[in-house]
């Protein structure tokens, strides 16, 4: 595995894929996102860290279209997407997972992942009724792609399982598979390792790196586990009180005095981090 | 004491099953809309009534063949449900459920009034090409319209069950029902599926209107069929197609048994309230119904 530093160099020349300019989001008096600008390069792994309430999830919600920013612009591959409908944004190639597992209940793993493929299927509501055969053929083709994702993440044995019956770590993995089935160019992961044990975390980290390497997918993740963040990200940005307070390589961010004050708090955790 | 012969009971049961499947069809319209959009449609009975009126007006009043009436009812109800979703329900998206309920109750009154304005107060009939002489099956004597009604209902119930469980659209619709937000993140156009659910609800209402209208005659009272939907779905569970079927059968059978055994004792009328007594009993014991999803909410 490349070290974070080296991979950052590799991608430095990369073009900007997502360009967020001065977005803000207030909920009544609560300033979830004060003002944040951020440029994300194609093919990089970027981690967003910050204390609770720093605006990390609100930021992802704006990128994926759940929140319409009060101000600012969000450009994805030269196209303005701020305020676009979430389903439109998904169709452009931005997939996401959720902080709390959000698999569809009462469905199999396969159904869930196939739903991620939904947006890539051309036949709409009406045409599926009118041209049954076309819809069927199309479904078979997409099924093949879904199989790739399934074997990529080693989910072969779970195809027919009900998602509710799976262990926590596996459910998170199925959620990742469902997001991958969209063939995303940009993948937003909201705490993909939250609540996992060490083994599950390592497995997930490996999957994230492999997705990035195999398909060149740009990945933005929110994560609290600093060891994971330092290990897999090329770049880290730090949010605090709805602002971006630091940005850089993992090592540089870990040394940044303001980050340590805002996020890690005491001198002791600084030692813990360096260790 | 009435004659409790095996034959009498079996006729009551058979009648109950047939009528029950027709209740299930009407309940299906309700379940479809609830499953996909979380809206409780209190105007379901009025939808059925409107479907019946459309069929009767096209076939009997305009002098067209019966199938033209059925077609007109289906197309008309799809269009009506589609428009109502867009004009009345879509602006209420994301509002409290009580707002949606109130809107559909209002809608019910509007539809009842409009039906009188458009089709008059007279009683109309739908004549399907079904004989009127009773059908003898072993010891059973069954009205043919009930057999046709039950047959059509079961075919459609099976078709919708397949649609929801197996087809891609149905799976997407279940996803929308499960979580609108996550469905949107998957690129599913939630509004389009809401419209589809209402359109399907329209189809089911049209069929219900034709079948029930052919059996009972078409007037304002046809909307009362919608009232029976409540015991059916409460028994079966608001969001379960299987529940709608079983609930429909239970209500149909309970109705017929009470008509056969209780009515002679008290002088009639029990048929109309026994399903509701059942409903209240079920609400006390198992509020989510026999097949309903138990909602666990974290507080």
Coordinates of C-alpha atoms in Angstrom, one line a residue:
Chain A
X1 CA 0.0 0.0 0.0
X2 CA 1.3 3.5 -0.8
X3 CA 1.8 5.7 2.1
X4 CA -0.6 8.6 2.4
X5 CA 2.1 11.1 1.6
X6 CA 3.3 9.5 -1.6
X7 CA -0.2 9.0 -3.0
X8 CA -0.9 12.7 -2.3
X9 CA 1.9 13.5 -4.6
X10 CA 0.7 11.2 -7.3
X11 CA -2.7 12.9 -7.3
X12 CA -1.5 16.5 -6.9
X13 CA -1.6 17.1 -10.7
X14 CA -5.1 15.7 -10.8
X15 CA -7.9 17.9 -12.0
X16 CA -10.5 19.2 -9.7
X17 CA -13.6 17.1 -9.8
X18 CA -15.7 18.6 -7.1
X19 CA -15.4 22.3 -6.4
X20 CA -17.3 23.7 -3.5
X21 CA -17.3 27.5 -3.2
X22 CA -18.4 29.2 0.0
X23 CA -21.5 27.1 0.8
X24 CA -23.5 27.9 3.9
X25 CA -26.5 26.2 5.5
X26 CA -28.4 27.6 8.5
X27 CA -31.3 25.9 10.2
X28 CA -33.1 28.7 12.0
X29 CA -30.5 30.0 14.3
X30 CA -28.3 27.0 14.0
X31 CA -25.4 27.6 11.7
X32 CA -24.7 24.1 10.6
X33 CA -22.3 25.2 7.9
X34 CA -20.9 28.7 8.3
X35 CA -19.0 28.9 5.1
X36 CA -16.9 26.2 3.5
X37 CA -14.9 26.0 0.3
X38 CA -13.2 22.8 -0.8
X39 CA -11.8 21.5 -4.0
X40 CA -11.6 17.7 -4.4
X41 CA -9.3 16.1 -7.0
X42 CA -10.4 13.3 -9.2
X43 CA -9.3 10.0 -7.8
X44 CA -8.2 11.1 -4.3
X45 CA -9.3 9.9 -0.9
X46 CA -10.2 12.8 1.2
X47 CA -11.2 12.6 4.9
X48 CA -13.3 15.1 6.7
X49 CA -12.7 15.2 10.4
X50 CA -13.9 17.5 13.1
X51 CA -15.8 17.4 16.4
X52 CA -19.5 16.6 16.6
X53 CA -21.6 19.4 15.1
X54 CA -18.8 20.7 13.0
X55 CA -21.0 20.5 9.9
X56 CA -19.5 17.4 8.3
X57 CA -22.7 15.5 7.6
X58 CA -24.5 18.8 6.6
X59 CA -21.7 19.3 4.1
X60 CA -22.2 15.8 2.6
X61 CA -26.0 16.4 2.6
X62 CA -25.4 19.5 0.5
X63 CA -23.2 17.7 -2.0
X64 CA -25.7 14.9 -2.4
X65 CA -28.6 17.2 -2.7
X66 CA -30.5 16.6 0.5
X67 CA -29.9 20.2 1.6
X68 CA -30.1 23.2 -0.6
X69 CA -27.2 25.5 0.4
X70 CA -28.3 29.0 1.5
X71 CA -25.3 30.4 -0.3
X72 CA -22.4 29.2 -2.4
X73 CA -21.8 27.0 -5.4
X74 CA -21.1 23.3 -5.8
X75 CA -19.6 22.3 -9.1
X76 CA -19.3 18.6 -10.0
X77 CA -17.4 18.0 -13.2
X78 CA -18.0 21.5 -14.4
X79 CA -21.7 21.4 -13.7
X80 CA -23.5 23.3 -11.0
X81 CA -25.3 20.9 -8.7
X82 CA -26.2 23.0 -5.7
X83 CA -29.9 22.6 -5.0
X84 CA -30.4 19.9 -7.6
X85 CA -32.7 17.0 -6.7
X86 CA -30.9 14.1 -5.0
X87 CA -32.0 11.6 -7.6
X88 CA -30.5 13.8 -10.3
X89 CA -27.2 14.1 -8.5
X90 CA -27.1 10.4 -8.0
X91 CA -27.6 9.9 -11.7
X92 CA -24.6 12.2 -12.4
X93 CA -22.4 9.8 -10.5
X94 CA -22.4 10.8 -6.8
X95 CA -23.2 7.9 -4.5
X96 CA -23.3 8.0 -0.7
X97 CA -23.7 5.9 2.4
X98 CA -25.4 7.0 5.6
X99 CA -24.2 7.5 9.1
X100 CA -26.9 5.2 10.4
X101 CA -27.2 2.1 8.3
X102 CA -29.9 2.8 5.8
X103 CA -30.5 -0.5 4.0
X104 CA -34.0 -1.3 2.8
X105 CA -35.6 -3.6 5.2
X106 CA -37.5 -6.7 4.2
X107 CA -35.3 -7.2 1.2
X108 CA -32.4 -9.4 0.3
X109 CA -28.9 -8.2 -0.1
X110 CA -29.2 -8.7 -3.8
X111 CA -32.4 -6.6 -4.0
X112 CA -30.6 -3.8 -2.1
X113 CA -27.6 -3.8 -4.3
X114 CA -29.8 -4.0 -7.5
X115 CA -31.6 -0.9 -6.3
X116 CA -28.2 0.9 -6.4
X117 CA -28.2 0.0 -10.0
X118 CA -31.6 1.5 -10.5
X119 CA -30.4 4.8 -11.8
X120 CA -28.3 3.2 -14.5
X121 CA -31.3 1.4 -16.0
X122 CA -32.8 3.2 -18.9
X123 CA -36.3 1.9 -18.9
X124 CA -38.6 4.1 -16.9
X125 CA -41.8 3.5 -15.1
X126 CA -44.0 3.6 -18.2
X127 CA -41.6 1.9 -20.7
X128 CA -41.1 -1.0 -18.4
X129 CA -44.8 -1.7 -18.7
X130 CA -44.8 -1.2 -22.4
X131 CA -41.6 -3.0 -23.5
X132 CA -41.4 -5.8 -21.1
X133 CA -38.8 -7.7 -23.0
X134 CA -36.4 -4.7 -23.1
X135 CA -36.7 -4.2 -19.4
X136 CA -35.9 -7.8 -18.8
X137 CA -32.8 -7.9 -21.0
X138 CA -31.6 -4.7 -19.4
X139 CA -32.0 -6.1 -16.0
X140 CA -29.9 -9.1 -16.9
X141 CA -27.1 -6.9 -18.2
X142 CA -27.1 -4.9 -15.0
X143 CA -27.2 -8.0 -12.9
X144 CA -23.8 -8.9 -14.3
X145 CA -22.4 -5.6 -13.1
X146 CA -23.9 -6.1 -9.7
X147 CA -22.3 -9.6 -9.6
X148 CA -18.9 -7.9 -10.1
X149 CA -19.5 -5.6 -7.1
X150 CA -20.7 -8.6 -5.1
X151 CA -17.5 -10.6 -5.7
X152 CA -15.4 -7.5 -5.3
X153 CA -16.6 -7.1 -1.8
X154 CA -16.8 -10.9 -1.1
X155 CA -20.5 -10.9 -0.6
X156 CA -21.2 -14.0 -2.7
X157 CA -22.6 -16.0 0.2
X158 CA -25.1 -13.3 1.3
X159 CA -27.0 -12.7 -1.9
X160 CA -30.2 -14.1 -0.7
X161 CA -29.9 -13.1 2.9
X162 CA -32.3 -10.6 4.4
X163 CA -30.3 -7.6 5.3
X164 CA -31.9 -7.4 8.8
X165 CA -30.3 -10.8 9.6
X166 CA -26.8 -9.6 8.9
X167 CA -24.1 -8.6 11.4
X168 CA -23.4 -4.9 11.7
X169 CA -20.2 -4.9 9.8
X170 CA -21.7 -6.8 6.9
X171 CA -24.6 -4.5 6.7
X172 CA -22.2 -1.6 6.3
X173 CA -20.5 -3.5 3.6
X174 CA -23.7 -4.1 1.8
X175 CA -24.4 -0.4 2.0
X176 CA -21.1 0.2 0.4
X177 CA -21.9 -2.4 -2.3
X178 CA -25.2 -0.7 -3.0
X179 CA -23.4 2.7 -3.4
X180 CA -20.8 1.1 -5.7
X181 CA -23.5 -0.4 -7.9
X182 CA -24.3 3.2 -9.0
X183 CA -20.9 3.2 -10.7
X184 CA -20.1 6.4 -8.9
X185 CA -17.4 8.8 -9.9
X186 CA -17.5 10.3 -6.4
X187 CA -18.4 8.3 -3.4
X188 CA -19.4 10.0 -0.1
X189 CA -19.0 7.8 3.0
X190 CA -20.5 9.0 6.2
X191 CA -18.7 7.2 9.0
X192 CA -18.2 4.0 7.1
X193 CA -16.5 2.4 10.2
X194 CA -18.7 3.8 12.9
X195 CA -19.5 1.2 15.5
X196 CA -17.2 -1.4 14.0
X197 CA -14.7 -3.6 15.7
X198 CA -11.0 -3.5 14.8
X199 CA -11.2 -6.4 12.3
X200 CA -14.2 -5.0 10.6
X201 CA -12.6 -1.6 10.4
X202 CA -9.5 -3.0 8.7
X203 CA -11.7 -4.9 6.2
X204 CA -13.6 -1.8 5.4
X205 CA -10.5 0.3 5.0
X206 CA -9.1 -2.3 2.6
X207 CA -12.3 -2.2 0.6
X208 CA -12.2 1.6 0.4
X209 CA -8.6 1.5 -0.9
X210 CA -9.4 -1.2 -3.4
X211 CA -12.4 0.7 -4.8
X212 CA -10.2 3.7 -5.2
X213 CA -7.4 1.9 -6.9
X214 CA -9.5 -0.4 -9.1
X215 CA -12.0 2.1 -10.4
X216 CA -10.3 5.4 -9.6
X217 CA -13.4 6.5 -7.7
X218 CA -12.9 9.7 -5.8
X219 CA -13.8 9.2 -2.1
X220 CA -14.8 11.6 0.5
X221 CA -15.2 10.1 3.9
X222 CA -16.2 11.3 7.3
X223 CA -14.5 9.3 10.0
X224 CA -13.7 9.6 13.7
X225 CA -11.1 6.9 14.0
X226 CA -7.9 8.8 13.6
X227 CA -5.7 5.8 12.9
X228 CA -7.9 4.9 9.9
X229 CA -8.0 8.5 8.7
X230 CA -4.2 8.8 8.9
X231 CA -3.7 5.5 7.2
X232 CA -6.0 5.7 4.1
X233 CA -6.4 9.4 3.3
X234 CA -4.3 11.3 0.9
X235 CA -5.6 14.6 2.2
X236 CA -7.5 15.5 5.4
X237 CA -9.7 18.6 5.9
X238 CA -10.8 19.6 9.4
X239 CA -14.1 21.3 10.0
X240 CA -15.0 23.1 13.2
X241 CA -18.1 25.2 13.9
X242 CA -19.1 25.0 10.3
X243 CA -15.8 26.3 9.0
X244 CA -12.8 24.6 7.4
X245 CA -9.9 25.2 9.8
X246 CA -7.2 23.1 8.3
X247 CA -6.4 21.1 5.1
X248 CA -3.4 19.1 4.1
X249 CA -1.6 15.8 4.2
X250 CA -2.5 13.6 7.2
X251 CA 0.8 14.2 8.8
X252 CA 0.6 18.0 8.3
X253 CA -2.9 18.2 9.7
X254 CA -2.0 16.1 12.7
X255 CA 0.8 18.7 13.5
X256 CA -1.4 21.7 13.0
X257 CA -1.8 23.6 16.2
X258 CA -5.3 24.8 15.6
X259 CA -6.5 21.4 14.8
X260 CA -5.1 20.0 17.9
X261 CA -6.8 22.7 19.9
X262 CA -10.2 22.5 18.2
X263 CA -10.4 18.8 17.7
X264 CA -8.0 16.9 19.9
X265 CA -8.1 19.3 22.7
X266 CA -5.2 18.5 25.0
X267 CA -1.5 18.0 24.6
X268 CA -1.9 14.4 25.7
X269 CA -4.0 13.4 22.8
X270 CA -1.3 14.9 20.6
X271 CA 1.1 12.4 22.0
X272 CA -1.4 9.7 21.5
X273 CA -1.7 10.6 17.9
X274 CA 2.0 10.7 17.2
X275 CA 2.4 7.3 18.7
Chain B
X1 CA -82.6 -21.7 16.4
X2 CA -81.8 -21.6 12.7
X3 CA -81.1 -24.8 10.9
X4 CA -77.4 -25.4 11.4
X5 CA -76.8 -27.8 8.5
X6 CA -73.5 -28.4 6.9
X7 CA -74.8 -27.2 3.6
X8 CA -76.0 -23.9 5.1
X9 CA -72.7 -23.2 6.7
X10 CA -70.8 -24.1 3.5
X11 CA -72.9 -21.7 1.5
X12 CA -72.3 -19.0 4.0
X13 CA -68.5 -19.7 4.0
X14 CA -68.3 -19.8 0.2
X15 CA -70.2 -16.6 -0.1
X16 CA -68.0 -15.1 2.5
X17 CA -64.9 -16.1 0.6
X18 CA -66.1 -14.7 -2.7
X19 CA -67.3 -11.4 -1.3
X20 CA -64.2 -11.3 0.9
X21 CA -61.9 -11.4 -2.1
X22 CA -63.7 -8.5 -3.6
X23 CA -63.2 -6.6 -0.4
X24 CA -59.5 -7.6 -0.6
X25 CA -59.3 -6.0 -4.1
X26 CA -60.7 -2.7 -2.8
X27 CA -58.4 -2.9 0.2
X28 CA -55.5 -3.5 -2.1
X29 CA -55.9 0.0 -3.6
X30 CA -55.6 1.4 -0.1
X31 CA -52.6 -0.8 0.8
X32 CA -50.7 0.2 -2.4
X33 CA -51.0 3.9 -1.7
X34 CA -50.1 3.5 2.0
X35 CA -47.1 1.3 1.3
X36 CA -45.6 3.6 -1.3
X37 CA -46.5 7.0 -0.1
X38 CA -47.4 6.6 3.6
X39 CA -50.7 8.4 2.9
X40 CA -53.9 7.0 4.3
X41 CA -56.5 7.4 1.6
X42 CA -59.9 7.9 3.3
X43 CA -61.4 8.5 -0.1
X44 CA -60.9 4.9 -1.3
X45 CA -64.6 4.2 -1.1
X46 CA -65.3 7.3 -3.2
X47 CA -62.7 6.2 -5.7
X48 CA -64.6 2.9 -6.1
X49 CA -67.9 4.8 -6.4
X50 CA -66.4 7.1 -9.1
X51 CA -65.1 4.1 -11.0
X52 CA -68.5 2.5 -10.9
X53 CA -70.2 5.7 -12.1
X54 CA -67.7 6.0 -15.0
X55 CA -68.3 2.5 -16.1
X56 CA -72.1 2.8 -15.8
X57 CA -72.2 6.1 -17.5
X58 CA -70.1 5.0 -20.4
X59 CA -71.8 1.6 -21.0
X60 CA -75.4 2.0 -20.0
X61 CA -76.1 5.7 -20.6
X62 CA -74.0 6.1 -23.7
X63 CA -75.0 2.8 -25.0
X64 CA -71.6 1.4 -25.5
X65 CA -70.6 -2.3 -24.9
X66 CA -69.7 -3.4 -21.3
X67 CA -66.0 -3.6 -22.0
X68 CA -65.9 0.0 -23.2
X69 CA -67.3 0.9 -19.8
X70 CA -64.6 -1.1 -18.0
X71 CA -62.0 0.5 -20.1
X72 CA -63.4 4.0 -19.5
X73 CA -63.5 3.4 -15.8
X74 CA -59.9 2.2 -15.7
X75 CA -58.5 5.1 -17.9
X76 CA -60.7 7.6 -16.1
X77 CA -59.6 6.5 -12.6
X78 CA -55.9 6.5 -13.6
X79 CA -56.3 10.0 -14.9
X80 CA -58.2 11.1 -11.8
X81 CA -55.8 9.5 -9.3
X82 CA -52.9 11.0 -11.2
X83 CA -54.3 14.5 -11.1
X84 CA -55.4 14.2 -7.4
X85 CA -51.9 13.1 -6.5
X86 CA -50.4 16.1 -8.3
X87 CA -52.8 18.7 -7.2
X88 CA -53.9 17.7 -3.7
X89 CA -51.3 15.3 -2.2
X90 CA -48.0 16.4 -3.7
X91 CA -48.0 19.8 -2.0
X92 CA -48.5 17.9 1.3
X93 CA -45.3 15.9 0.9
X94 CA -43.4 15.9 4.1
X95 CA -46.3 17.5 6.1
X96 CA -47.6 15.7 9.2
X97 CA -49.7 12.6 8.4
X98 CA -52.8 14.3 9.9
X99 CA -52.7 16.9 7.1
X100 CA -52.8 14.1 4.5
X101 CA -55.6 12.4 6.3
X102 CA -57.7 15.5 6.5
X103 CA -57.0 16.2 2.8
X104 CA -58.3 12.8 1.7
X105 CA -61.4 13.1 4.0
X106 CA -62.1 16.4 2.2
X107 CA -61.4 14.8 -1.1
X108 CA -64.0 12.1 -0.2
X109 CA -66.7 14.7 0.2
X110 CA -65.7 16.5 -3.0
X111 CA -65.8 13.3 -5.0
X112 CA -69.2 12.4 -3.6
X113 CA -70.6 15.8 -4.5
X114 CA -69.0 15.8 -7.9
X115 CA -70.4 12.4 -8.6
X116 CA -74.0 13.7 -8.0
X117 CA -73.3 16.7 -10.1
X118 CA -71.8 14.7 -13.0
X119 CA -73.9 11.6 -13.0
X120 CA -77.1 12.6 -11.2
X121 CA -78.7 11.0 -8.1
X122 CA -80.4 8.2 -9.8
X123 CA -79.5 4.5 -9.4
X124 CA -77.6 3.2 -12.4
X125 CA -76.5 -0.3 -13.3
X126 CA -73.6 -2.0 -14.8
X127 CA -74.4 -5.1 -16.8
X128 CA -71.5 -7.4 -17.3
X129 CA -72.0 -10.4 -19.6
X130 CA -72.6 -12.6 -16.6
X131 CA -75.7 -14.6 -16.2
X132 CA -78.1 -14.0 -13.3
X133 CA -79.2 -17.6 -12.7
X134 CA -77.3 -19.0 -9.7
X135 CA -74.4 -21.3 -10.3
X136 CA -74.6 -24.8 -8.7
X137 CA -71.4 -26.3 -7.5
X138 CA -72.1 -29.5 -5.5
X139 CA -74.2 -28.4 -2.6
X140 CA -73.3 -24.7 -3.1
X141 CA -75.5 -22.2 -4.8
X142 CA -73.5 -19.1 -5.8
X143 CA -74.4 -15.9 -7.7
X144 CA -72.2 -15.8 -10.9
X145 CA -71.3 -12.2 -10.4
X146 CA -69.6 -13.1 -7.1
X147 CA -67.6 -15.8 -8.8
X148 CA -66.5 -13.5 -11.5
X149 CA -65.7 -10.8 -9.0
X150 CA -63.7 -13.1 -6.8
X151 CA -61.8 -14.5 -9.9
X152 CA -60.9 -11.0 -11.1
X153 CA -59.9 -9.9 -7.6
X154 CA -57.6 -12.9 -7.1
X155 CA -55.9 -12.5 -10.4
X156 CA -55.2 -8.9 -9.6
X157 CA -54.1 -9.6 -6.1
X158 CA -51.6 -12.2 -7.4
X159 CA -50.4 -9.8 -10.1
X160 CA -49.7 -7.1 -7.6
X161 CA -48.0 -9.4 -5.2
X162 CA -45.7 -10.5 -8.0
X163 CA -45.2 -6.8 -9.0
X164 CA -44.1 -5.9 -5.5
X165 CA -42.0 -8.9 -4.8
X166 CA -40.3 -9.5 -8.1
X167 CA -40.4 -6.7 -10.5
X168 CA -37.8 -4.0 -10.5
X169 CA -40.4 -1.3 -10.3
X170 CA -42.1 -3.0 -7.4
X171 CA -38.8 -3.4 -5.6
X172 CA -38.0 0.3 -6.2
X173 CA -41.5 1.2 -4.9
X174 CA -40.8 -0.8 -1.7
X175 CA -37.5 1.1 -1.4
X176 CA -39.4 4.4 -1.6
X177 CA -41.9 3.1 1.0
X178 CA -39.0 2.1 3.3
X179 CA -37.1 5.4 3.2
X180 CA -37.7 8.2 0.8
X181 CA -34.4 9.8 1.6
X182 CA -32.3 6.7 0.9
X183 CA -34.3 6.0 -2.2
X184 CA -33.4 9.4 -3.5
X185 CA -29.8 8.8 -2.8
X186 CA -30.0 5.7 -5.0
X187 CA -31.2 8.0 -7.8
X188 CA -34.8 6.9 -7.5
X189 CA -37.2 9.6 -8.6
X190 CA -39.6 9.4 -5.6
X191 CA -42.3 11.6 -7.0
X192 CA -42.6 9.4 -10.1
X193 CA -43.2 6.4 -7.8
X194 CA -45.8 8.3 -5.8
X195 CA -47.7 9.0 -9.1
X196 CA -47.4 5.3 -10.1
X197 CA -48.8 4.2 -6.7
X198 CA -51.8 6.5 -7.1
X199 CA -52.3 5.4 -10.7
X200 CA -52.3 1.7 -9.6
X201 CA -54.7 2.7 -6.8
X202 CA -56.9 4.1 -9.6
X203 CA -56.8 0.9 -11.6
X204 CA -57.8 -1.1 -8.6
X205 CA -60.6 1.3 -7.7
X206 CA -62.0 1.2 -11.2
X207 CA -62.1 -2.6 -11.1
X208 CA -63.6 -2.5 -7.6
X209 CA -66.2 0.0 -8.8
X210 CA -67.2 -2.2 -11.8
X211 CA -67.5 -5.4 -9.8
X212 CA -69.2 -4.0 -6.8
X213 CA -71.3 -1.8 -9.0
X214 CA -72.4 -4.8 -11.0
X215 CA -73.3 -6.6 -7.8
X216 CA -75.0 -3.8 -5.9
X217 CA -76.0 -1.1 -8.5
X218 CA -74.3 2.2 -8.8
X219 CA -75.2 5.2 -6.7
X220 CA -73.8 7.2 -3.9
X221 CA -74.1 4.3 -1.6
X222 CA -71.4 2.4 -3.5
X223 CA -68.9 4.5 -1.5
X224 CA -69.9 2.6 1.6
X225 CA -67.9 -0.3 0.3
X226 CA -64.9 1.8 1.2
X227 CA -66.0 1.8 4.9
X228 CA -65.6 -2.0 4.9
X229 CA -62.0 -1.5 3.8
X230 CA -61.1 -0.3 7.3
X231 CA -61.8 -3.5 9.2
X232 CA -60.1 -5.4 6.3
X233 CA -56.8 -3.5 6.5
X234 CA -56.8 -3.2 10.3
X235 CA -57.2 -6.9 10.5
X236 CA -54.6 -7.7 7.9
X237 CA -52.1 -4.8 8.5
X238 CA -52.0 -1.5 6.7
X239 CA -49.0 -2.3 4.6
X240 CA -49.4 -6.0 3.7
X241 CA -50.9 -7.3 0.5
X242 CA -51.2 -10.8 2.0
X243 CA -52.9 -9.0 4.9
X244 CA -55.4 -7.4 2.6
X245 CA -56.3 -10.8 1.2
X246 CA -56.6 -12.5 4.5
X247 CA -58.4 -9.5 6.1
X248 CA -60.8 -9.4 3.2
X249 CA -61.6 -13.1 3.5
X250 CA -62.1 -12.8 7.3
X251 CA -64.4 -9.9 6.9
X252 CA -66.3 -11.6 4.1
X253 CA -66.8 -14.8 6.1
X254 CA -67.6 -13.0 9.4
X255 CA -70.2 -10.9 7.6
X256 CA -71.9 -13.9 6.1
X257 CA -71.8 -16.0 9.2
X258 CA -73.3 -13.3 11.3
X259 CA -75.9 -12.7 8.7
X260 CA -76.7 -16.4 8.8
X261 CA -76.6 -17.0 12.5
X262 CA -76.9 -13.7 14.4
X263 CA -79.4 -11.9 12.3
X264 CA -82.2 -14.3 12.8
X265 CA -81.7 -14.0 16.6
X266 CA -81.8 -10.2 16.8
X267 CA -83.8 -9.4 13.8
X268 CA -81.0 -8.4 11.4
X269 CA -78.3 -5.8 11.0
X270 CA -75.4 -7.6 12.6
X271 CA -73.8 -8.1 9.2
X272 CA -72.9 -4.5 9.0
X273 CA -71.2 -4.1 12.3
X274 CA -69.6 -7.4 13.1
X275 CA -66.6 -6.6 10.9
X276 CA -66.1 -3.4 13.0
X277 CA -66.4 -5.3 16.3
X278 CA -63.6 -7.6 14.9
X279 CA -61.6 -4.6 14.0
X280 CA -61.8 -3.1 17.5
X281 CA -60.9 -6.4 19.0
X282 CA -57.8 -6.7 16.8
X283 CA -56.8 -3.1 17.5
X284 CA -56.8 -4.0 21.2
X285 CA -54.8 -7.2 20.8
X286 CA -52.5 -6.6 17.9
X287 CA -52.6 -3.0 16.6
X288 CA -50.3 -3.6 13.7
X289 CA -52.7 -6.2 12.3
X290 CA -52.0 -9.9 11.5
X291 CA -49.3 -9.2 8.9
X292 CA -48.5 -5.6 9.4
X293 CA -45.0 -4.4 10.0
X294 CA -44.3 -3.7 13.7
X295 CA -42.7 -0.3 13.9
X296 CA -40.1 0.0 16.5
X297 CA -39.2 3.6 17.1
X298 CA -36.2 4.7 19.0
X299 CA -36.9 7.7 21.3

